[in-house]
Tab-separated table of N, CA and C in Angstrom:
chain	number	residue	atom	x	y	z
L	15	UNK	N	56.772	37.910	74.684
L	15	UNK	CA	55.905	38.500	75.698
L	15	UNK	C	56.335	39.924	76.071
L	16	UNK	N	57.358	40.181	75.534
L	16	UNK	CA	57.921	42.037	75.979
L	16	UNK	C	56.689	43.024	75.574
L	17	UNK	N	56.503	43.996	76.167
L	17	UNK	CA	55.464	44.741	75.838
L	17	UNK	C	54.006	44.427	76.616
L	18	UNK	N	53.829	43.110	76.798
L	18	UNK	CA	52.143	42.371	77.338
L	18	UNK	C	52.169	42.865	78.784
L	19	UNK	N	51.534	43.613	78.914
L	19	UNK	CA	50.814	44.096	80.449
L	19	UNK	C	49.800	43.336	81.094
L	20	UNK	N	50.098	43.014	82.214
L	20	UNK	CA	49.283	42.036	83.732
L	20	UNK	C	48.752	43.223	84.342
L	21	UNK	N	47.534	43.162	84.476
L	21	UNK	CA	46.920	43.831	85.470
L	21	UNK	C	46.539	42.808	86.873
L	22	UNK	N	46.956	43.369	88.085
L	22	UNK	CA	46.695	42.529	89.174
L	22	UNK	C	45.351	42.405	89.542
L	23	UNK	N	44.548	41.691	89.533
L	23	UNK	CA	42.820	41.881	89.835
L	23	UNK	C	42.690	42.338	91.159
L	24	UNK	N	43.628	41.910	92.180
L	24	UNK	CA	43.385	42.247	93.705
L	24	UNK	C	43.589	43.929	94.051
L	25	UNK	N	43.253	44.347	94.991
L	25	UNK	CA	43.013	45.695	95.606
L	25	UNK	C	43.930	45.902	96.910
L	26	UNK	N	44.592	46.723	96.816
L	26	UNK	CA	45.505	46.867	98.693
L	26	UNK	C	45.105	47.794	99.181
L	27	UNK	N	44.213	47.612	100.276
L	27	UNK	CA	44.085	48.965	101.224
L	27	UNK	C	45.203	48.699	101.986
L	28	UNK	N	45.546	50.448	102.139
L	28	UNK	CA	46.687	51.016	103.031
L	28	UNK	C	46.274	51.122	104.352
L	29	UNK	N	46.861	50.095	105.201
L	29	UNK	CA	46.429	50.508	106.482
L	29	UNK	C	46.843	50.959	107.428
L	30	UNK	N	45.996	51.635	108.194
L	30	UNK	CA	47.500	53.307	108.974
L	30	UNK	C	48.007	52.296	110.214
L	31	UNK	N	47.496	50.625	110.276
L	31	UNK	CA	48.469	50.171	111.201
L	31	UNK	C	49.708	49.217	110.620
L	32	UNK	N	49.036	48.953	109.608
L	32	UNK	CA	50.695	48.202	108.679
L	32	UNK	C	51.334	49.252	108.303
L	33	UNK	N	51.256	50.372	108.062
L	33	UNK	CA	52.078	51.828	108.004
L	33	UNK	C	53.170	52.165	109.044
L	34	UNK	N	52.097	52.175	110.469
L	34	UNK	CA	53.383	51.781	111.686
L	34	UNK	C	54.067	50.529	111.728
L	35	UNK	N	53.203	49.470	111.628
L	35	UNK	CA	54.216	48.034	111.318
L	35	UNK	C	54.948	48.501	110.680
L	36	UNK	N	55.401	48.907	109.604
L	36	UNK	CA	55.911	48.911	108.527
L	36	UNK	C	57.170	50.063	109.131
L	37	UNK	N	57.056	50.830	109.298
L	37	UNK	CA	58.215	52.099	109.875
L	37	UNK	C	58.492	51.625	110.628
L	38	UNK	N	58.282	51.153	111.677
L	38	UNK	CA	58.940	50.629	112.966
L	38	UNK	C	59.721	49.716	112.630
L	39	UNK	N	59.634	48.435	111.391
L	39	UNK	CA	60.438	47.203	110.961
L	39	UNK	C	61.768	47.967	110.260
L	40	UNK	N	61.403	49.061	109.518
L	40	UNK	CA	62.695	50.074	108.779
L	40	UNK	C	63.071	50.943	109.662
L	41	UNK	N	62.707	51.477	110.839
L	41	UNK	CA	63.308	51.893	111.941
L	41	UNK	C	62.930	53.798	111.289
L	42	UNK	N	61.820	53.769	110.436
L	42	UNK	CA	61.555	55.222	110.093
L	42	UNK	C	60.579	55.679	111.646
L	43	UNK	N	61.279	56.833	112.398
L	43	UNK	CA	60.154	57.116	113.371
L	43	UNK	C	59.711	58.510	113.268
L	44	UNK	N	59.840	58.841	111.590
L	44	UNK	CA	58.900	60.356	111.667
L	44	UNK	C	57.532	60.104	112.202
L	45	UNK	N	56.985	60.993	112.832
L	45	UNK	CA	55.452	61.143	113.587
L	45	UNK	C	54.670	61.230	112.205
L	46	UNK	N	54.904	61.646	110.699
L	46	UNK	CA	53.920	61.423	110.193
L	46	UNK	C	53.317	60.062	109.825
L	47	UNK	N	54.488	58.879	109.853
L	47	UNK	CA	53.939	57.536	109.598
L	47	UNK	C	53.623	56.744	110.754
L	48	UNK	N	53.238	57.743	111.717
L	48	UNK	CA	52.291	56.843	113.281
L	48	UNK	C	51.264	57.789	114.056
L	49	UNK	N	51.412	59.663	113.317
L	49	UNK	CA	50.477	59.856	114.018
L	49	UNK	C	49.520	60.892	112.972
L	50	UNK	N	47.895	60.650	112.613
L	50	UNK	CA	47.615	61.679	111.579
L	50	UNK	C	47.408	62.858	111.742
L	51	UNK	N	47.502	63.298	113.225
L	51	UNK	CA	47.747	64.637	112.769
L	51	UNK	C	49.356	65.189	112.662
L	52	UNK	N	49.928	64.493	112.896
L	52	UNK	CA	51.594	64.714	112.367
L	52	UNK	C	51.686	65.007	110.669
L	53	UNK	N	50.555	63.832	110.182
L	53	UNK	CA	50.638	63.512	108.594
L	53	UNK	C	49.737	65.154	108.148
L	54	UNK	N	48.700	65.302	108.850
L	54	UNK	CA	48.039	66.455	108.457
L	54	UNK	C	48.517	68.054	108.586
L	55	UNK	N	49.299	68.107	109.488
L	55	UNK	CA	50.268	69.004	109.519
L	55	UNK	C	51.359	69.517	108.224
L	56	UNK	N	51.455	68.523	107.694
L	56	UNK	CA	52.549	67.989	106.405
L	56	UNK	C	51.694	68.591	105.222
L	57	UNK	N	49.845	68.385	105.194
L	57	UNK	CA	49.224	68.479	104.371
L	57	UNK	C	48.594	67.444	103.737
L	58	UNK	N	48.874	66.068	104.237
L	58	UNK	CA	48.439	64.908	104.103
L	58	UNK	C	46.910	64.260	104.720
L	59	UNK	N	45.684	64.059	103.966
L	59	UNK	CA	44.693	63.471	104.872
L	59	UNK	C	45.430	62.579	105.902
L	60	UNK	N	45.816	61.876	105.846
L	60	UNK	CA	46.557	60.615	106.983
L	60	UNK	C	47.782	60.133	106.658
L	61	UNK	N	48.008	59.345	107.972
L	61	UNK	CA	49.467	59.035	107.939
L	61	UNK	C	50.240	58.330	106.807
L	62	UNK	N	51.781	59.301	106.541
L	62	UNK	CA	52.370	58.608	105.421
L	62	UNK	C	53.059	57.652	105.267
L	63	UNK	N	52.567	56.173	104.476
L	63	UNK	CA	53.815	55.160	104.667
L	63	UNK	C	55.291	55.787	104.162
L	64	UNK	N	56.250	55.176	104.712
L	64	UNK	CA	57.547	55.988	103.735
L	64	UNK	C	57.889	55.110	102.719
L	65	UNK	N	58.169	55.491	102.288
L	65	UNK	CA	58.753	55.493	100.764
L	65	UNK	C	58.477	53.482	100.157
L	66	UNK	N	59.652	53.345	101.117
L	66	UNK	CA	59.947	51.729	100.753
L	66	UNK	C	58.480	50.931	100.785
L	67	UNK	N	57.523	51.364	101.646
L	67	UNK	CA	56.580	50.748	101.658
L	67	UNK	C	55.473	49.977	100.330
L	68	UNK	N	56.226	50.598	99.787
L	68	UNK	CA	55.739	50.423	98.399
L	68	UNK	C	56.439	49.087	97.594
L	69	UNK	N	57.559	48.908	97.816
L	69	UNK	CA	58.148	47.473	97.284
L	69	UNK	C	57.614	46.452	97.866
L	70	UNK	N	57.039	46.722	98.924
L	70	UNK	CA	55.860	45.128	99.251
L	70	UNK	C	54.808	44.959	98.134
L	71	UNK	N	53.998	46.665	97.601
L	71	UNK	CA	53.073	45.719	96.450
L	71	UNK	C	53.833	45.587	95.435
L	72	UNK	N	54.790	46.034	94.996
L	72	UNK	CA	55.098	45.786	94.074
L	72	UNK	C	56.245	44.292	94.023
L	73	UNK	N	56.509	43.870	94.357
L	73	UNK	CA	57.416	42.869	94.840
L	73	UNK	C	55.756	41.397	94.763
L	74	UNK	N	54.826	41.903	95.678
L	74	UNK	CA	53.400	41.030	95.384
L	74	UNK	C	52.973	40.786	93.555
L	75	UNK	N	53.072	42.177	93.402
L	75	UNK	CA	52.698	41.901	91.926
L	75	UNK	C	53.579	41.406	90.821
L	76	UNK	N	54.875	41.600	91.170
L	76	UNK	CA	55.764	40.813	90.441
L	76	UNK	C	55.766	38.900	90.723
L	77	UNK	N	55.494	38.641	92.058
L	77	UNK	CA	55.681	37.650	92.388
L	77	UNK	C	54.178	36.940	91.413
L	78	UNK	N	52.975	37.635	91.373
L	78	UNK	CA	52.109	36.804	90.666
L	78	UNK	C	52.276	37.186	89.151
L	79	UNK	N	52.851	37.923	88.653
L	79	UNK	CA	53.560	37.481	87.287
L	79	UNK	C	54.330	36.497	86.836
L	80	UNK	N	55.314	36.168	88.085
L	80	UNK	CA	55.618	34.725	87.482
L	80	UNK	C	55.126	33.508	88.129
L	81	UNK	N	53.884	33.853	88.711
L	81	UNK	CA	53.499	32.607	89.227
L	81	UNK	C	52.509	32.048	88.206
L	82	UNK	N	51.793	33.118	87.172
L	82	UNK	CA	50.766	33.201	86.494
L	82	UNK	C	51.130	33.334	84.547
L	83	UNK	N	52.073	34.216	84.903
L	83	UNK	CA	51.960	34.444	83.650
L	83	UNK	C	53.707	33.956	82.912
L	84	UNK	N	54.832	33.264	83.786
L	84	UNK	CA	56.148	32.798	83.647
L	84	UNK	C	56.250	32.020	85.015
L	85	UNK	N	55.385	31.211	84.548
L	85	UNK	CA	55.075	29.644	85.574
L	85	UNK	C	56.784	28.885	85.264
L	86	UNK	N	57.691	29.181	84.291
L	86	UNK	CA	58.339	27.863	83.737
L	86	UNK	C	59.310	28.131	85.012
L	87	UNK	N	59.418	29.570	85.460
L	87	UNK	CA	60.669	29.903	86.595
L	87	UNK	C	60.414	29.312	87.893
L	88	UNK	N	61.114	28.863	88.768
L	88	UNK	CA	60.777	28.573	90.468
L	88	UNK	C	61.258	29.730	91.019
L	89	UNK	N	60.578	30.222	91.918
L	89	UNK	CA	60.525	31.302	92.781
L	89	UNK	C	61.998	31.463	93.426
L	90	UNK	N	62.740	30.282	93.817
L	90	UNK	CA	64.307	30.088	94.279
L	90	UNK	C	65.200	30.233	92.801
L	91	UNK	N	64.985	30.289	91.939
L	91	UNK	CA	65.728	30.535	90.954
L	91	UNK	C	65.689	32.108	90.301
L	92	UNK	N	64.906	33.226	91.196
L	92	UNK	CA	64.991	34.571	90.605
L	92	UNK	C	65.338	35.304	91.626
L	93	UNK	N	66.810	36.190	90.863
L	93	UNK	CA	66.876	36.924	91.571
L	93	UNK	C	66.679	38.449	91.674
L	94	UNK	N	66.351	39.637	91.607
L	94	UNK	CA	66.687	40.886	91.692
L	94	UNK	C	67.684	41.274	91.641
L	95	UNK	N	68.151	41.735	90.592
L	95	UNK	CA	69.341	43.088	90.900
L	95	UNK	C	69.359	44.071	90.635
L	96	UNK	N	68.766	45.105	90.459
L	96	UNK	CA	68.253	46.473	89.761
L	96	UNK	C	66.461	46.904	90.584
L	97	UNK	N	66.996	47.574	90.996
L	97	UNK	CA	65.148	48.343	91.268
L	97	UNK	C	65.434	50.012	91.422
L	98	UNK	N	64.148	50.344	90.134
L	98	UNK	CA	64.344	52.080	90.594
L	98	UNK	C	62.519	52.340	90.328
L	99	UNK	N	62.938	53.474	91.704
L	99	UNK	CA	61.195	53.887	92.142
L	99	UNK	C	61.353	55.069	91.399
L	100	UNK	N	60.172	55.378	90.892
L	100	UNK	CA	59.489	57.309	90.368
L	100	UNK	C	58.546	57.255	91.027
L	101	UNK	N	58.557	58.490	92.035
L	101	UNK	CA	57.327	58.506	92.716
L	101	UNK	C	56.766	59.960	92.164
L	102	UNK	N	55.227	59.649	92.052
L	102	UNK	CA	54.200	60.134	91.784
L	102	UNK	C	53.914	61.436	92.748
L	103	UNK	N	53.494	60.836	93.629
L	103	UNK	CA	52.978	61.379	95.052
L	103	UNK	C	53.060	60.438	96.475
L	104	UNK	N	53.137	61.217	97.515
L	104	UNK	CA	53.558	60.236	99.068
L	104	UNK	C	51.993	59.259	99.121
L	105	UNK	N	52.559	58.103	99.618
L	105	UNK	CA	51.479	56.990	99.767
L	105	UNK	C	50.795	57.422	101.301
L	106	UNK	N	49.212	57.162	101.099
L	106	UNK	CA	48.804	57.428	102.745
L	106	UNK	C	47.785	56.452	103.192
L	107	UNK	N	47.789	56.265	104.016
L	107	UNK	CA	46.709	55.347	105.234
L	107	UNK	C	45.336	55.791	104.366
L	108	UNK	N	44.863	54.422	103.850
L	108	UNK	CA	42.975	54.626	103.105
L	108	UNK	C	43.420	54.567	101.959
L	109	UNK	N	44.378	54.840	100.985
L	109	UNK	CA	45.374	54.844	99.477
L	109	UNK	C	44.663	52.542	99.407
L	110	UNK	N	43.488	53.042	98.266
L	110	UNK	CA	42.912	51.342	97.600
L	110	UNK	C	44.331	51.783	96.428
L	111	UNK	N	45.224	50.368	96.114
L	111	UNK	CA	45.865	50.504	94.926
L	111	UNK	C	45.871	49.346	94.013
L	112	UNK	N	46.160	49.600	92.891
L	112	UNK	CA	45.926	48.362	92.176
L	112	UNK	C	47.291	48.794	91.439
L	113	UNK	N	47.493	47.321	90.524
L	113	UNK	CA	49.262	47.633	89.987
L	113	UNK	C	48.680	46.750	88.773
L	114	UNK	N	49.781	47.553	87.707
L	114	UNK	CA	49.889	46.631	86.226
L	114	UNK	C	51.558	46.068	86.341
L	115	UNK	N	51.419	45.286	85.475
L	115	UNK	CA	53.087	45.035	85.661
L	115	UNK	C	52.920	44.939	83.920
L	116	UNK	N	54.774	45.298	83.610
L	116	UNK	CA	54.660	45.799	81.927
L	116	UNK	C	56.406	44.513	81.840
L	117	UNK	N	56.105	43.827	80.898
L	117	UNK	CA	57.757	42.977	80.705
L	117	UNK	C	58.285	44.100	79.970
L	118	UNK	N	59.459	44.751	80.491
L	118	UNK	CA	59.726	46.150	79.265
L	118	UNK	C	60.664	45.063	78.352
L	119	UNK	N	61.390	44.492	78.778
L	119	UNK	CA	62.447	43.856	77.956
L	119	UNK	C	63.197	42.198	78.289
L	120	UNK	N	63.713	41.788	77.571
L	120	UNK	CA	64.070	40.425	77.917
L	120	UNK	C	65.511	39.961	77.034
L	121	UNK	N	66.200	39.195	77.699
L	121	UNK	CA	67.517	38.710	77.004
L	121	UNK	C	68.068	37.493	77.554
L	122	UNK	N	68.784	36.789	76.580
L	122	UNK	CA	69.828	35.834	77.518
L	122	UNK	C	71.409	36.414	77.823
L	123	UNK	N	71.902	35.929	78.882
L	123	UNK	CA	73.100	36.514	78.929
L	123	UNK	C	73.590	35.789	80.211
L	124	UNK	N	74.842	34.855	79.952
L	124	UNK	CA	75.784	34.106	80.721
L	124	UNK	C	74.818	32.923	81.673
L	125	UNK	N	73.702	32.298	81.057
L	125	UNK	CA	72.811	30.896	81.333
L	125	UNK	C	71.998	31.559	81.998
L	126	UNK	N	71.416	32.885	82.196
L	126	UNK	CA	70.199	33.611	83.045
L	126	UNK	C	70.126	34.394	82.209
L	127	UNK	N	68.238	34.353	82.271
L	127	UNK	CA	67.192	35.794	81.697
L	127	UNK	C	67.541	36.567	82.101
L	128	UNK	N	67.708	37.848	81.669
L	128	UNK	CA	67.468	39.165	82.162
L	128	UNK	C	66.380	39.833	81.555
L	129	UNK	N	65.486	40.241	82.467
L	129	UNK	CA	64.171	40.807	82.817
L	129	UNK	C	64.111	42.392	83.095
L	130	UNK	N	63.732	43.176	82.505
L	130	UNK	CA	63.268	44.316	83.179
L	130	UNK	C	61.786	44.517	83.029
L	131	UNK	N	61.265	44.728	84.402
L	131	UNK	CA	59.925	44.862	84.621
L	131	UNK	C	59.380	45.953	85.374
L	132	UNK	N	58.319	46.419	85.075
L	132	UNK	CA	57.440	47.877	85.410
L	132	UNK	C	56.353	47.674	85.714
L	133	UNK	N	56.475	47.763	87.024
L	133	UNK	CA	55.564	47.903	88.046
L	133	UNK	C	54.648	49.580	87.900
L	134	UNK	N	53.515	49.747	87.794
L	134	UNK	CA	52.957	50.884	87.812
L	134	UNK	C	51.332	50.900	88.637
L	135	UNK	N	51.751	52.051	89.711
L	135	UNK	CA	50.824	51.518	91.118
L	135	UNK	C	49.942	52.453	91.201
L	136	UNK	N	48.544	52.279	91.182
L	136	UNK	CA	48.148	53.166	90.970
L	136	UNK	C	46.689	53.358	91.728
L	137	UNK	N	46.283	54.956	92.595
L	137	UNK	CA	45.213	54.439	93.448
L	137	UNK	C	43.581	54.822	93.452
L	138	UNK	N	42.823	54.831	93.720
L	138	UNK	CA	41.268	54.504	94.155
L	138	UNK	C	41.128	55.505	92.718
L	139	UNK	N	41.412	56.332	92.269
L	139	UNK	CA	41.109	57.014	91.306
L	139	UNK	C	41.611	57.079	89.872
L	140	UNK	N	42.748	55.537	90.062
L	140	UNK	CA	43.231	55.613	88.493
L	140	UNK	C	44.630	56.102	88.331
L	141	UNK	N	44.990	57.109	89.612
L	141	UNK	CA	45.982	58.185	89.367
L	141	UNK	C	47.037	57.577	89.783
L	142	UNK	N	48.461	57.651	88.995
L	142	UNK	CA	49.658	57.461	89.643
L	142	UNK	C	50.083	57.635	90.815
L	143	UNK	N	50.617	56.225	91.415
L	143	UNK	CA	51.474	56.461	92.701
L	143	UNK	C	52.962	56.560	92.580
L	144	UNK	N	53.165	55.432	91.874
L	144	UNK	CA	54.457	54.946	91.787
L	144	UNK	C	54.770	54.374	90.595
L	145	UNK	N	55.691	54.588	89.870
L	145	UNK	CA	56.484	53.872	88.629
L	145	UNK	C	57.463	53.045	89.504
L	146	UNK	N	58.377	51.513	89.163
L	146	UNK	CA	58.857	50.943	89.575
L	146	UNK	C	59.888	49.700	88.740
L	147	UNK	N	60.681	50.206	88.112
L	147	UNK	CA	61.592	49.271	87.015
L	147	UNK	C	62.367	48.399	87.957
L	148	UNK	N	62.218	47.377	87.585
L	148	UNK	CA	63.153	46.541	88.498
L	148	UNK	C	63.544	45.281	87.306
L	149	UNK	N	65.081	45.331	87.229
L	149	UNK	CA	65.648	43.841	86.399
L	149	UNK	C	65.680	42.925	87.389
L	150	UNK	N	65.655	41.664	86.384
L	150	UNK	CA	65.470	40.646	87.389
L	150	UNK	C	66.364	39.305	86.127
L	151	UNK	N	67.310	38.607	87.226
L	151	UNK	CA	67.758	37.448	86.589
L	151	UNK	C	67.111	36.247	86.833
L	152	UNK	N	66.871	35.132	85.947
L	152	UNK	CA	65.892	34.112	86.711
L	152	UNK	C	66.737	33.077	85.298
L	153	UNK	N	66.658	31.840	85.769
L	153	UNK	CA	66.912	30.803	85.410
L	153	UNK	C	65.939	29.256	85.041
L	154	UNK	N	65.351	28.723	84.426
L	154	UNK	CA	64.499	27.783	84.170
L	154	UNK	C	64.979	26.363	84.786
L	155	UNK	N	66.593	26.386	84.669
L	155	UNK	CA	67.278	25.133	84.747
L	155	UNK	C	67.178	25.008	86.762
L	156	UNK	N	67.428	23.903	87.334
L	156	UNK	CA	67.538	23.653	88.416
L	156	UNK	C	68.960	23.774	88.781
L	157	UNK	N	69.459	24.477	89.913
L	157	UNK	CA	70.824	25.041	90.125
L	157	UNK	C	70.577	25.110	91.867
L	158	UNK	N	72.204	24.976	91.881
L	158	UNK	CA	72.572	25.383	93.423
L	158	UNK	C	72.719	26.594	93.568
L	159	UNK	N	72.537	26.839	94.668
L	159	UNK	CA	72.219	28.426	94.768
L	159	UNK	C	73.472	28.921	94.715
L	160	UNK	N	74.533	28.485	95.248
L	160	UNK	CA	76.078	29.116	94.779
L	160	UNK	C	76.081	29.058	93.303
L	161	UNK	N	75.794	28.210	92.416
L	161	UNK	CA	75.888	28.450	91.033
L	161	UNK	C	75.631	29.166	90.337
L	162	UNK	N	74.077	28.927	91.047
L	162	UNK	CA	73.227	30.503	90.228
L	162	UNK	C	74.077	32.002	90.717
L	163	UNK	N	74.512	32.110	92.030
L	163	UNK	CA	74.817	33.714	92.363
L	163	UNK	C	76.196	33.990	91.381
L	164	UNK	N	76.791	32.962	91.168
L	164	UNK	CA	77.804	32.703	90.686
L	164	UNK	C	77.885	33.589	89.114
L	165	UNK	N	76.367	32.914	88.119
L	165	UNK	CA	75.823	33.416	87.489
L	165	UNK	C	75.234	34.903	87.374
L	166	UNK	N	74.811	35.228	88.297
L	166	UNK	CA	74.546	36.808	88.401
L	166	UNK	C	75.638	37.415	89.089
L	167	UNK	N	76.633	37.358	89.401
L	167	UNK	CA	77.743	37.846	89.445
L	167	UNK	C	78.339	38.123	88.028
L	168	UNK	N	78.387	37.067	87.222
L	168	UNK	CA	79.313	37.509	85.952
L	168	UNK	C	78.435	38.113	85.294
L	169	UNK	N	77.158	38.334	85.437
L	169	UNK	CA	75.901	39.721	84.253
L	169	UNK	C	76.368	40.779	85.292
L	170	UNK	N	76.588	41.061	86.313
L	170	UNK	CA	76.562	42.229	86.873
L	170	UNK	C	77.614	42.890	87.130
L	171	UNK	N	79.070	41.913	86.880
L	171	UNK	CA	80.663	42.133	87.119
L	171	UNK	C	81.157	42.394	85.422
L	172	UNK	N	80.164	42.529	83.859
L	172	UNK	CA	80.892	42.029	82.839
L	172	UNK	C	81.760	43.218	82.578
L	173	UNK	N	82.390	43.193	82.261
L	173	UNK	CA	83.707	44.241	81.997
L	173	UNK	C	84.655	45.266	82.980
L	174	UNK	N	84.604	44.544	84.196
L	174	UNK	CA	85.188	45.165	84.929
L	174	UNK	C	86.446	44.181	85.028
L	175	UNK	N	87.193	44.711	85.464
L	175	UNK	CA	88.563	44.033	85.605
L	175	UNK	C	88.860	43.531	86.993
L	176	UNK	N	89.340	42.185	87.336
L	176	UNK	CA	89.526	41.794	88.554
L	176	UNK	C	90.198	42.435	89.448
L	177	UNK	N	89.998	42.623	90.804
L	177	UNK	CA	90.983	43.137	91.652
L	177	UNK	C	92.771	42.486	91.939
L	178	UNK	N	93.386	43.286	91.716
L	178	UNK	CA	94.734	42.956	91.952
L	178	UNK	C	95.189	43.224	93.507
């Protein structure tokens, strides 16, 4: 399946009040992500979510990749360890987006998958928002959750030398 691209069918409008939800929960209190003419000042039609706001769709669209398309994983058996954003351009209040997700690559290594996946977000016009690589370890087998971290500890610790 490396290479096969998911397009998400659903649509996210940006809304300039989950924008303030959203800054206020990360404790961002620039005036452009609560007030639009703060954002328009900047050069922005409306207010800007910041940055992170963006790992909610993309984190959505990963989550229905393996609900849909790598059903064999349980949602408690994956974890994240790697995420890197390329941003396009700043996200704003009225921004419709839709996301593809891309499997770039896949492996076994120490009883967990390793996953890297690409998120690419993109809005009302087609145009890039956001690029979004994120690896991900996930497991098929049923495990205690100390076992499993246990497990992504030794993919993410391999060749380092123990502390003395």
């Amino acid at each position: 399946m490396v290479g096969q691209s998911y397009r998400i069918d659903d649509v996210y409008v940006v809304g300039k009040a989950k924008v303030a939800e959203f800054a206020k929960a990360v404790q961002n209190f620039h005036p452009a992500h609560h007030d639009t003419d703060a954002a328009r000042d900047l050069g922005h039609p409306a207010v800007l979510a910041p940055p992170t706001f963006m790992s909610l769709i993309a984190f959505v669209a990963q989550r229905r990749l393996f609900e849909e398309a790598f059903s064999c994983y349980s949602m408690p058996q994956i974890l994240q360890v790697d995420q890197r954003f390329s941003f396009h351009r700043p996200l704003c209040a009225g921004d419709r987006l839709s996301c593809e997700v891309t499997l770039v690559s896949a492996r076994r290594a120490v009883g967990a998958d390793l996953m890297v996946v690409e998120n690419e977000i993109f809005d009302q016009r087609d145009q890039p928002i956001l690029t979004a690589s994120t690896t991900i370890a996930a497991s098929t087998e049923v495990r205690a959750p100390d076992e499993f971290m246990t497990i992504v500890e030794q993919i993410m610790m391999a060749g380092t030398a123990p502390a003395s």
